């Protein structure tokens, strides 16, 4: 598929904005995917192209959180491969599974997440008591949400952040950092299928990657700088917008 220079420049700016938002609260696909569809890219190919550009911005954000000390890769050593496997299996089964039920259930779950982050009184940047053992259950969460990301996708970042906060007691900024690592992994798992299948428009992906590199880095720094004061309301807004998009355009 051929895209003109002006379209590619516009997609680059879309990638920057999507990367910035995604690094803080997730939901960058809410910005990037409609833009890819708007320039005439078919839905499945737009989904694959979005995964390519998204994984770069998410990797930049994850690396930034890790370098600033907000991510323990050792703690995620089992969750990372299981998230990859889950996402690959989800992408593999996307054509065989009826996702119509998800189009109704996911918006309800996202609204629940928005309400939790809006009204939960104890959300801070300090770690709290974990309800489940991280080493045992974080890999399970990674596999399940990775599978969901491969087969459907919207709200993956919100689901991961909620899990890290409520199940494992991470402070909101640390939860955001760990979310970026597993979200990057789930994107890679899905791409392990989409790229060989040819479901990527590379000129569009490369243009958006340029923006994602800048947006992902700036977004991670902004999330670290303002912490729960910014991440909390942005998760609420992104979750509600994603829910509305799924309800209106399903």
Coordinates of N, CA and C in Angstrom, one line a residue:
X1 N 0.8 -1.2 0.0 CA 0.0 0.0 0.0 C 0.9 1.2 0.0
X2 N 0.6 2.2 -0.9 CA 1.4 3.4 -1.0 C 0.7 4.6 -0.3
X3 N 1.5 5.3 0.6 CA 1.0 6.5 1.3 C 1.8 7.7 0.9
X4 N 1.2 8.9 0.7 CA 2.0 10.1 0.4 C 2.7 10.6 1.6
X5 N 3.6 11.5 1.3 CA 4.5 12.1 2.4 C 3.7 12.8 3.4
X6 N 2.7 13.6 3.1 CA 2.0 14.3 4.0 C 1.2 13.4 5.0
X7 N 0.7 12.3 4.5 CA 0.0 11.3 5.3 C 1.0 10.7 6.3
X8 N 2.2 10.3 5.8 CA 3.2 9.7 6.7 C 3.6 10.7 7.8
X9 N 3.8 12.0 7.5 CA 4.1 13.0 8.5 C 3.0 13.1 9.5
X10 N 1.8 13.1 9.1 CA 0.6 13.1 10.0 C 0.6 11.9 10.9
X11 N 0.9 10.7 10.3 CA 0.9 9.5 11.1 C 2.1 9.6 12.2
X12 N 3.2 10.2 11.8 CA 4.2 10.4 12.8 C 3.8 11.2 14.0
X13 N 3.1 12.3 13.8 CA 2.6 13.0 14.9 C 1.5 12.3 15.7
X14 N 0.7 11.5 15.0 CA -0.2 10.6 15.7 C 0.5 9.6 16.6
X15 N 1.6 9.1 16.1 CA 2.4 8.1 16.9 C 3.0 8.8 18.1
X16 N 3.4 10.1 18.0 CA 4.0 10.8 19.1 C 2.9 10.9 20.2
X17 N 1.7 11.4 19.8 CA 0.7 11.6 20.8 C 0.2 10.2 21.4
X18 N 0.1 9.2 20.6 CA -0.3 7.9 21.1 C 0.8 7.3 22.1
X19 N 2.0 7.5 21.7 CA 3.1 7.0 22.6 C 3.1 7.7 23.9
X20 N 2.9 9.0 23.9 CA 2.9 9.8 25.1 C 1.8 9.4 26.1
X21 N 0.6 9.2 25.5 CA -0.6 8.8 26.4 C -0.4 7.3 26.8
X22 N 0.1 6.5 25.9 CA 0.3 5.1 26.3 C 1.3 4.9 27.4
X23 N 2.3 5.7 27.4 CA 3.4 5.5 28.4 C 2.9 5.8 29.8
X24 N 1.9 6.7 29.9 CA 1.4 7.1 31.2 C 0.2 6.2 31.7
X25 N -0.7 6.0 30.8 CA -1.9 5.3 31.2 C -2.4 4.2 30.3
X26 N -1.7 3.9 29.2 CA -2.2 2.9 28.2 C -3.2 3.6 27.4
X27 N -3.7 2.8 26.4 CA -4.8 3.3 25.6 C -4.3 4.1 24.3
X28 N -3.0 4.0 24.0 CA -2.6 4.7 22.8 C -3.2 4.2 21.5
X29 N -3.7 3.0 21.5 CA -4.4 2.5 20.4 C -5.7 3.2 20.1
X30 N -6.2 3.8 21.1 CA -7.5 4.6 20.9 C -7.2 5.8 20.0
X31 N -5.9 6.2 19.9 CA -5.5 7.3 19.0 C -5.0 6.8 17.7
X32 N -4.1 5.8 17.8 CA -3.4 5.3 16.6 C -4.3 4.5 15.7
X33 N -5.1 3.6 16.2 CA -5.8 2.7 15.3 C -6.9 3.4 14.4
X34 N -7.6 4.3 15.0 CA -8.6 5.1 14.1 C -7.8 5.9 13.0
X35 N -6.6 6.4 13.3 CA -5.9 7.1 12.3 C -5.4 6.2 11.2
X36 N -5.0 5.0 11.5 CA -4.6 4.0 10.5 C -5.8 3.6 9.6
X37 N -6.9 3.4 10.2 CA -8.1 3.1 9.5 C -8.6 4.3 8.6
X38 N -8.4 5.5 9.1 CA -8.8 6.7 8.4 C -8.0 6.9 7.1
X39 N -6.8 6.4 7.0 CA -6.0 6.6 5.8 C -6.2 5.5 4.8
X40 N -7.1 4.6 5.1 CA -7.5 3.5 4.2 C -6.9 2.2 4.4
X41 N -6.2 2.0 5.5 CA -5.6 0.7 5.8 C -6.7 -0.3 6.2
X42 N -6.8 -1.5 5.7 CA -7.8 -2.5 6.1 C -7.7 -2.8 7.6
X43 N -8.8 -3.2 8.2 CA -8.8 -3.4 9.7 C -7.7 -4.4 10.2
X44 N -7.6 -5.6 9.6 CA -6.6 -6.5 10.2 C -5.2 -6.0 10.0
X45 N -4.9 -5.4 8.8 CA -3.6 -4.8 8.6 C -3.4 -3.6 9.5
X46 N -4.4 -2.8 9.7 CA -4.3 -1.7 10.6 C -3.9 -2.2 12.0
X47 N -4.6 -3.3 12.5 CA -4.3 -3.9 13.8 C -2.8 -4.3 13.9
X48 N -2.3 -5.0 12.9 CA -0.9 -5.4 12.9 C 0.0 -4.2 12.8
X49 N -0.3 -3.2 12.0 CA 0.6 -2.0 11.9 C 0.6 -1.3 13.2
X50 N -0.6 -1.2 13.9 CA -0.6 -0.5 15.2 C 0.2 -1.3 16.2
X51 N 0.3 -2.6 16.2 CA 1.1 -3.4 17.1 C 2.6 -3.0 16.9
X52 N 3.0 -2.9 15.6 CA 4.4 -2.6 15.3 C 4.8 -1.3 15.9
X53 N 4.0 -0.3 15.6 CA 4.4 1.1 16.1 C 4.3 1.2 17.6
X54 N 3.3 0.5 18.1 CA 3.0 0.6 19.6 C 4.2 -0.1 20.4
X55 N 4.7 -1.2 19.9 CA 5.7 -2.0 20.6 C 6.9 -1.1 20.8
X56 N 7.3 -0.3 19.9 CA 8.5 0.5 20.0 C 8.3 1.6 21.1
X57 N 7.2 2.3 21.0 CA 6.9 3.3 22.1 C 6.8 2.7 23.5
X58 N 6.2 1.5 23.5 CA 6.1 0.9 24.8 C 7.4 0.4 25.3
X59 N 8.3 0.0 24.4 CA 9.6 -0.4 24.8 C 10.4 0.7 25.3
X60 N 10.3 1.9 24.7 CA 11.0 3.1 25.2 C 10.5 3.5 26.5
X61 N 9.2 3.4 26.7 CA 8.6 3.8 28.0 C 9.0 2.8 29.1
X62 N 9.0 1.5 28.8 CA 9.4 0.4 29.7 C 10.8 0.6 30.1
X63 N 11.7 0.9 29.2 CA 13.1 1.1 29.5 C 13.3 2.3 30.4
X64 N 12.6 3.4 30.1 CA 12.7 4.6 30.9 C 12.3 4.3 32.4
X65 N 11.1 3.6 32.5 CA 10.7 3.3 33.9 C 11.7 2.4 34.6
X66 N 12.3 1.4 33.8 CA 13.3 0.5 34.4 C 14.5 1.3 34.8
X67 N 15.0 2.2 34.0 CA 16.3 2.9 34.3 C 16.1 3.8 35.5
X68 N 14.9 4.3 35.7 CA 14.6 5.1 36.8 C 14.3 4.3 38.1
X69 N 14.3 3.0 38.0 CA 14.2 2.2 39.2 C 12.8 1.8 39.6
X70 N 11.8 1.9 38.6 CA 10.4 1.6 38.9 C 10.0 0.2 38.4
X71 N 10.9 -0.6 37.9 CA 10.6 -1.9 37.4 C 11.6 -2.9 37.8
X72 N 11.2 -4.1 38.3 CA 12.0 -5.2 38.6 C 11.9 -6.3 37.6
X73 N 12.9 -6.3 36.7 CA 12.8 -7.4 35.6 C 13.0 -8.8 36.2
X74 N 13.7 -8.9 37.3 CA 13.9 -10.2 38.0 C 12.5 -10.7 38.4
X75 N 11.7 -9.8 39.0 CA 10.4 -10.2 39.5 C 9.5 -10.7 38.3
X76 N 9.7 -10.1 37.1 CA 8.9 -10.4 36.0 C 9.5 -11.5 35.1
X77 N 10.5 -12.2 35.6 CA 11.3 -13.2 34.8 C 10.4 -14.3 34.2
X78 N 9.4 -14.7 34.9 CA 8.5 -15.8 34.5 C 7.3 -15.2 33.8
X79 N 6.8 -14.0 34.3 CA 5.6 -13.4 33.7 C 5.9 -12.9 32.2
X80 N 7.1 -12.5 31.9 CA 7.4 -12.1 30.5 C 7.2 -13.2 29.5
X81 N 7.8 -14.3 29.7 CA 7.6 -15.4 28.6 C 6.2 -15.9 28.6
X82 N 5.5 -16.0 29.7 CA 4.1 -16.4 29.7 C 3.2 -15.4 29.1
X83 N 3.5 -14.1 29.2 CA 2.7 -13.1 28.5 C 2.9 -13.2 27.0
X84 N 4.1 -13.4 26.6 CA 4.4 -13.6 25.2 C 3.6 -14.8 24.6
X85 N 3.7 -15.9 25.3 CA 3.0 -17.1 24.8 C 1.5 -16.9 24.8
X86 N 0.9 -16.2 25.8 CA -0.5 -15.9 25.8 C -0.9 -15.1 24.7
X87 N -0.1 -14.0 24.4 CA -0.5 -13.1 23.3 C -0.4 -13.8 21.9
X88 N 0.6 -14.7 21.8 CA 0.8 -15.4 20.5 C -0.4 -16.4 20.3
X89 N -0.8 -17.1 21.4 CA -2.0 -18.0 21.3 C -3.3 -17.2 21.0
X90 N -3.4 -16.0 21.6 CA -4.5 -15.2 21.3 C -4.6 -14.8 19.9
X91 N -3.5 -14.3 19.3 CA -3.5 -13.9 17.9 C -3.7 -15.1 17.0
X92 N -3.2 -16.2 17.4 CA -3.4 -17.5 16.6 C -4.9 -17.9 16.6
X93 N -5.6 -17.6 17.6 CA -7.0 -18.1 17.7 C -8.0 -17.0 17.4
X94 N -7.5 -15.8 17.0 CA -8.5 -14.7 16.8 C -9.5 -15.0 15.7
X95 N -9.2 -15.8 14.7 CA -10.2 -16.1 13.7 C -11.1 -17.2 14.0
X96 N -10.8 -17.9 15.1 CA -11.6 -19.1 15.5 C -12.5 -18.8 16.6
X97 N -12.4 -17.7 17.3 CA -13.1 -17.4 18.5 C -14.1 -16.2 18.3
X98 N -15.3 -16.4 18.7 CA -16.3 -15.3 18.6 C -16.0 -14.2 19.7
X99 N -15.6 -13.0 19.3 CA -15.3 -12.0 20.2 C -16.5 -11.0 20.5
X100 N -17.7 -11.4 20.0 CA -18.8 -10.5 20.2 C -19.1 -10.3 21.6
X101 N -19.0 -11.3 22.4 CA -19.2 -11.2 23.9 C -18.3 -10.2 24.5
X102 N -17.0 -10.2 24.1 CA -16.0 -9.3 24.6 C -16.4 -7.9 24.3
X103 N -17.0 -7.6 23.2 CA -17.4 -6.3 22.8 C -18.4 -5.7 23.8
X104 N -19.1 -6.5 24.5 CA -20.0 -6.0 25.6 C -19.4 -6.1 27.0
X105 N -18.6 -7.2 27.2 CA -18.1 -7.3 28.6 C -16.9 -6.4 28.9
X106 N -16.1 -6.1 27.9 CA -14.9 -5.3 28.1 C -15.3 -3.8 28.5
X107 N -16.2 -3.2 27.8 CA -16.6 -1.8 28.2 C -17.1 -1.8 29.7
X108 N -17.8 -2.8 30.1 CA -18.3 -2.8 31.5 C -17.1 -2.9 32.4
X109 N -16.1 -3.8 32.1 CA -14.9 -3.9 32.9 C -14.1 -2.6 32.9
X110 N -14.0 -1.9 31.8 CA -13.3 -0.7 31.7 C -13.9 0.4 32.6
X111 N -15.3 0.5 32.5 CA -16.0 1.4 33.4 C -15.7 1.1 34.9
X112 N -15.7 -0.2 35.2 CA -15.4 -0.5 36.6 C -14.0 -0.1 37.0
X113 N -13.0 -0.2 36.1 CA -11.6 0.2 36.3 C -11.6 1.8 36.5
X114 N -12.3 2.5 35.7 CA -12.4 3.9 35.8 C -13.0 4.3 37.2
X115 N -14.0 3.7 37.6 CA -14.6 4.0 38.9 C -13.7 3.7 40.0
X116 N -13.0 2.6 39.9 CA -12.0 2.2 41.0 C -10.9 3.3 41.1
X117 N -10.3 3.6 40.0 CA -9.2 4.6 40.0 C -9.7 6.0 40.4
X118 N -11.0 6.3 40.1 CA -11.6 7.6 40.5 C -11.9 7.7 42.0
X119 N -12.3 6.6 42.6 CA -12.9 6.7 43.9 C -12.1 6.0 45.0
X120 N -11.2 5.1 44.6 CA -10.5 4.3 45.6 C -9.6 5.3 46.4
X121 N -9.8 5.3 47.8 CA -9.1 6.4 48.6 C -7.6 6.2 48.8
X122 N -7.1 4.9 48.6 CA -5.8 4.7 49.1 C -4.8 4.5 47.9
X123 N -5.1 5.0 46.8 CA -4.2 4.9 45.6 C -3.0 5.9 45.8
X124 N -1.8 5.4 46.0 CA -0.6 6.2 46.1 C 0.5 5.7 45.3
X125 N 1.7 6.3 45.4 CA 2.9 5.8 44.8 C 3.6 4.9 45.7
X126 N 3.1 4.7 46.9 CA 3.8 3.8 47.9 C 3.2 2.4 47.7
X127 N 4.1 1.3 47.8 CA 3.6 0.0 47.8 C 2.8 -0.4 49.0
X128 N 1.8 -1.2 48.8 CA 0.9 -1.6 49.9 C 0.9 -3.2 50.0
X129 N 0.1 -3.7 50.9 CA 0.0 -5.1 51.1 C -0.5 -5.9 49.9
X130 N 0.3 -6.9 49.5 CA -0.1 -7.7 48.3 C -1.2 -8.7 48.7
X131 N -2.2 -8.9 47.9 CA -3.3 -9.9 48.2 C -2.9 -11.2 47.7
X132 N -2.0 -11.3 46.6 CA -1.5 -12.5 46.1 C 0.0 -12.5 46.0
X133 N 0.6 -13.7 46.0 CA 2.0 -13.8 45.8 C 2.5 -13.4 44.4
X134 N 3.3 -12.4 44.3 CA 3.7 -11.9 43.0 C 4.4 -13.0 42.1
X135 N 5.3 -13.7 42.7 CA 6.0 -14.7 41.9 C 5.1 -15.8 41.3
X136 N 4.1 -16.1 42.0 CA 3.2 -17.2 41.6 C 2.1 -16.7 40.6
X137 N 1.5 -15.5 41.0 CA 0.3 -15.1 40.2 C 0.5 -14.0 39.2
X138 N 1.6 -13.3 39.2 CA 1.9 -12.3 38.2 C 2.1 -13.0 36.8
X139 N 2.7 -14.2 36.7 CA 2.8 -14.9 35.5 C 1.4 -15.3 35.0
X140 N 0.5 -15.7 35.9 CA -0.8 -16.1 35.5 C -1.6 -14.9 34.9
X141 N -1.5 -13.8 35.6 CA -2.1 -12.6 35.1 C -1.5 -12.2 33.7
X142 N -0.2 -12.3 33.6 CA 0.4 -12.0 32.3 C -0.1 -12.9 31.2
X143 N -0.2 -14.2 31.4 CA -0.7 -15.1 30.4 C -2.1 -14.8 30.0
X144 N -3.0 -14.6 31.0 CA -4.4 -14.3 30.7 C -4.6 -13.0 29.9
X145 N -4.0 -11.9 30.4 CA -4.1 -10.6 29.8 C -3.4 -10.6 28.5
X146 N -2.3 -11.3 28.4 CA -1.6 -11.4 27.1 C -2.5 -12.1 26.0
X147 N -3.2 -13.2 26.4 CA -4.1 -13.8 25.5 C -5.2 -12.9 25.1
X148 N -5.7 -12.1 26.0 CA -6.7 -11.1 25.7 C -6.2 -10.1 24.7
X149 N -5.0 -9.6 24.9 CA -4.4 -8.6 24.0 C -4.2 -9.2 22.6
X150 N -3.8 -10.4 22.5 CA -3.7 -11.0 21.2 C -5.0 -11.2 20.5
X151 N -6.0 -11.5 21.2 CA -7.3 -11.8 20.5 C -8.2 -10.6 20.4
X152 N -8.1 -9.6 21.2 CA -9.0 -8.4 21.2 C -8.2 -7.1 21.4
X153 N -7.7 -6.9 22.6 CA -6.8 -5.8 22.8 C -7.1 -4.6 23.6
X154 N -8.3 -3.9 23.3 CA -8.5 -2.6 24.0 C -8.5 -2.7 25.5
X155 N -7.9 -1.8 26.2 CA -7.8 -1.8 27.7 C -6.8 -2.7 28.3
X156 N -5.9 -3.3 27.5 CA -4.9 -4.1 28.1 C -4.1 -3.4 29.2
X157 N -3.6 -2.2 28.9 CA -2.8 -1.5 29.8 C -3.6 -1.2 31.1
X158 N -4.9 -0.8 31.0 CA -5.7 -0.6 32.2 C -5.9 -1.8 33.0
X159 N -6.1 -3.0 32.4 CA -6.3 -4.2 33.1 C -5.0 -4.6 33.9
X160 N -3.8 -4.4 33.2 CA -2.6 -4.8 33.8 C -2.3 -3.8 35.0
X161 N -2.5 -2.5 34.8 CA -2.3 -1.6 35.9 C -3.1 -1.9 37.1
X162 N -4.4 -2.2 36.9 CA -5.3 -2.5 37.9 C -4.9 -3.8 38.7
X163 N -4.4 -4.8 37.9 CA -3.9 -6.0 38.6 C -2.7 -5.8 39.4
X164 N -1.7 -5.0 38.9 CA -0.5 -4.7 39.7 C -0.8 -3.9 41.0
X165 N -1.8 -3.1 40.9 CA -2.2 -2.2 42.1 C -3.0 -3.1 43.1
X166 N -4.1 -3.7 42.6 CA -5.0 -4.3 43.6 C -4.6 -5.7 44.0
X167 N -3.9 -6.5 43.1 CA -3.6 -7.8 43.5 C -2.2 -7.9 44.1
X168 N -1.3 -7.1 43.7 CA 0.1 -7.2 44.1 C 0.6 -6.0 44.9
X169 N -0.2 -5.1 45.1 CA 0.1 -4.0 46.0 C 1.2 -3.0 45.6
X170 N 1.4 -2.9 44.3 CA 2.4 -1.9 43.8 C 1.8 -0.5 43.8
X171 N 2.7 0.4 44.1 CA 2.3 1.8 44.0 C 2.0 2.1 42.5
X172 N 1.2 3.2 42.3 CA 0.7 3.4 40.9 C 1.8 3.6 39.9
X173 N 2.8 4.3 40.2 CA 3.9 4.6 39.2 C 4.7 3.3 39.0
X174 N 4.9 2.5 40.0 CA 5.6 1.2 39.7 C 4.7 0.3 38.9
X175 N 3.4 0.3 39.2 CA 2.4 -0.5 38.5 C 2.4 -0.1 37.0
X176 N 2.5 1.2 36.7 CA 2.6 1.7 35.3 C 3.9 1.2 34.6
X177 N 5.0 1.2 35.3 CA 6.2 0.7 34.8 C 6.2 -0.8 34.4
X178 N 5.7 -1.6 35.4 CA 5.6 -3.0 35.1 C 4.5 -3.3 34.0
X179 N 3.5 -2.5 34.0 CA 2.5 -2.6 32.9 C 3.2 -2.5 31.5
X180 N 4.0 -1.5 31.4 CA 4.7 -1.2 30.1 C 5.5 -2.4 29.7
X181 N 6.2 -3.1 30.6 CA 7.0 -4.2 30.3 C 6.2 -5.4 29.7
X182 N 5.1 -5.7 30.4 CA 4.2 -6.8 30.0 C 3.4 -6.4 28.7
X183 N 3.0 -5.2 28.6 CA 2.3 -4.7 27.4 C 3.2 -4.8 26.2
X184 N 4.5 -4.4 26.3 CA 5.4 -4.6 25.3 C 5.6 -6.0 24.9
X185 N 5.6 -6.9 25.9 CA 5.8 -8.3 25.6 C 4.6 -8.9 24.9
X186 N 3.4 -8.5 25.3 CA 2.2 -9.0 24.6 C 2.1 -8.5 23.2
X187 N 2.5 -7.3 22.9 CA 2.6 -6.8 21.5 C 3.6 -7.6 20.7
X188 N 4.7 -8.0 21.3 CA 5.7 -8.8 20.5 C 5.1 -10.2 20.3
X189 N 4.4 -10.7 21.2 CA 3.8 -12.1 21.0 C 2.8 -12.1 19.9
X190 N 2.0 -11.0 19.8 CA 1.0 -10.9 18.7 C 1.7 -10.7 17.3
X191 N 2.8 -9.9 17.4 CA 3.5 -9.6 16.2 C 4.3 -10.8 15.6
X192 N 4.6 -11.8 16.5 CA 5.2 -13.0 16.0 C 4.4 -13.7 15.0
X193 N 3.1 -13.4 15.0 CA 2.1 -14.0 14.0 C 1.8 -13.0 12.9
X194 N 1.6 -11.7 13.3 CA 1.1 -10.7 12.3 C 2.2 -10.4 11.3
X195 N 3.5 -10.3 11.7 CA 4.5 -10.0 10.7 C 4.7 -11.0 9.7
X196 N 4.9 -12.3 10.0 CA 5.0 -13.3 9.0 C 3.8 -13.4 8.1
X197 N 2.6 -13.0 8.6 CA 1.4 -13.1 7.8 C 1.3 -11.9 6.9
X198 N 2.2 -11.0 6.9 CA 2.2 -9.8 6.0 C 1.1 -8.7 6.4
X199 N 0.7 -8.7 7.6 CA -0.4 -7.8 8.1 C 0.2 -6.5 8.7
X200 N 1.2 -5.9 8.0 CA 1.8 -4.7 8.4 C 2.1 -3.8 7.2
X201 N 1.6 -2.5 7.3 CA 2.0 -1.5 6.2 C 3.3 -0.8 6.8
X202 N 4.4 -1.2 6.3 CA 5.7 -0.8 6.9 C 6.0 0.7 6.8
X203 N 5.6 1.4 5.7 CA 5.9 2.9 5.7 C 5.1 3.6 6.8
X204 N 3.8 3.2 7.0 CA 3.0 3.8 8.1 C 3.6 3.4 9.4
X205 N 4.0 2.2 9.6 CA 4.6 1.7 10.9 C 5.9 2.5 11.2
X206 N 6.7 2.7 10.2 CA 8.0 3.4 10.5 C 7.8 4.8 10.8
X207 N 6.8 5.5 10.1 CA 6.5 6.9 10.3 C 6.0 7.1 11.8
X208 N 5.2 6.1 12.2 CA 4.6 6.3 13.6 C 5.7 5.9 14.6
X209 N 6.6 5.0 14.3 CA 7.6 4.6 15.2 C 8.5 5.8 15.6
X210 N 8.8 6.7 14.6 CA 9.6 7.9 14.9 C 8.9 8.7 15.9
X211 N 7.6 8.9 15.8 CA 6.8 9.6 16.8 C 6.7 8.9 18.1
X212 N 6.6 7.6 18.1 CA 6.5 6.8 19.3 C 7.8 6.9 20.1
X213 N 8.9 6.9 19.5 CA 10.2 7.0 20.3 C 10.2 8.3 21.1
X214 N 9.8 9.4 20.5 CA 9.7 10.6 21.3 C 8.6 10.6 22.3
X215 N 7.4 10.2 21.8 CA 6.2 10.2 22.7 C 6.4 9.3 23.9
X216 N 6.9 8.1 23.6 CA 7.1 7.1 24.7 C 8.0 7.6 25.8
X217 N 9.1 8.2 25.3 CA 10.1 8.7 26.3 C 9.6 9.9 27.1
X218 N 9.0 10.8 26.4 CA 8.4 12.0 27.2 C 7.3 11.6 28.1
X219 N 6.4 10.6 27.6 CA 5.3 10.2 28.4 C 5.8 9.5 29.7
X220 N 6.8 8.6 29.6 CA 7.4 7.9 30.8 C 7.9 8.9 31.8
X221 N 8.7 9.9 31.3 CA 9.3 10.9 32.1 C 8.2 11.7 32.8
X222 N 7.1 12.0 32.1 CA 6.0 12.8 32.7 C 5.3 12.0 33.7
X223 N 5.1 10.7 33.4 CA 4.4 9.8 34.4 C 5.2 9.7 35.7
X224 N 6.6 9.5 35.5 CA 7.4 9.4 36.7 C 7.5 10.8 37.5
X225 N 7.5 11.9 36.8 CA 7.5 13.2 37.4 C 6.3 13.5 38.2
X226 N 5.1 13.2 37.7 CA 3.9 13.5 38.4 C 3.2 12.4 39.1
X227 N 3.6 11.1 38.8 CA 3.2 10.0 39.6 C 1.7 9.8 39.6
X228 N 1.2 9.4 40.7 CA -0.2 9.1 40.9 C -1.1 10.3 40.6
X229 N -0.7 11.5 40.8 CA -1.5 12.7 40.5 C -1.9 12.8 39.0
X230 N -1.1 12.3 38.1 CA -1.4 12.3 36.7 C -1.9 10.9 36.2
X231 N -1.2 9.8 36.6 CA -1.6 8.5 36.2 C -3.0 8.2 36.5
X232 N -3.4 8.5 37.8 CA -4.7 8.1 38.2 C -5.8 8.7 37.4
X233 N -5.9 10.1 37.2 CA -7.0 10.6 36.4 C -6.9 10.2 34.9
X234 N -5.6 10.0 34.4 CA -5.5 9.6 33.0 C -6.0 8.2 32.7
X235 N -5.8 7.3 33.7 CA -6.3 6.0 33.6 C -7.9 6.0 33.5
X236 N -8.4 6.9 34.4 CA -9.9 7.1 34.4 C -10.4 7.5 33.0
X237 N -9.8 8.6 32.5 CA -10.2 9.1 31.2 C -10.1 8.1 30.1
X238 N -8.9 7.5 30.0 CA -8.6 6.5 28.9 C -9.6 5.3 29.0
X239 N -9.8 4.8 30.2 CA -10.7 3.7 30.4 C -12.2 4.0 29.9
X240 N -12.6 5.2 30.3 CA -14.0 5.7 29.9 C -14.1 5.8 28.3
X241 N -13.0 6.5 27.8 CA -13.0 6.7 26.3 C -13.0 5.4 25.5
X242 N -12.2 4.4 26.0 CA -12.1 3.1 25.4 C -13.5 2.4 25.5
X243 N -14.1 2.5 26.7 CA -15.4 1.9 26.9 C -16.5 2.5 25.9
X244 N -16.5 3.8 25.8 CA -17.4 4.4 24.9 C -17.2 4.1 23.5
X245 N -15.9 4.0 23.1 CA -15.6 3.6 21.7 C -16.1 2.2 21.4
X246 N -15.9 1.3 22.3 CA -16.3 -0.1 22.1 C -17.8 -0.2 22.0
X247 N -18.5 0.6 22.8 CA -20.0 0.6 22.9 C -20.6 1.2 21.6
X248 N -20.0 2.3 21.2 CA -20.6 3.1 20.1 C -20.3 2.5 18.7
X249 N -19.0 1.9 18.6 CA -18.6 1.5 17.3 C -18.5 0.0 17.1
X250 N -19.1 -0.8 18.1 CA -19.1 -2.2 18.0 C -20.0 -2.7 16.8

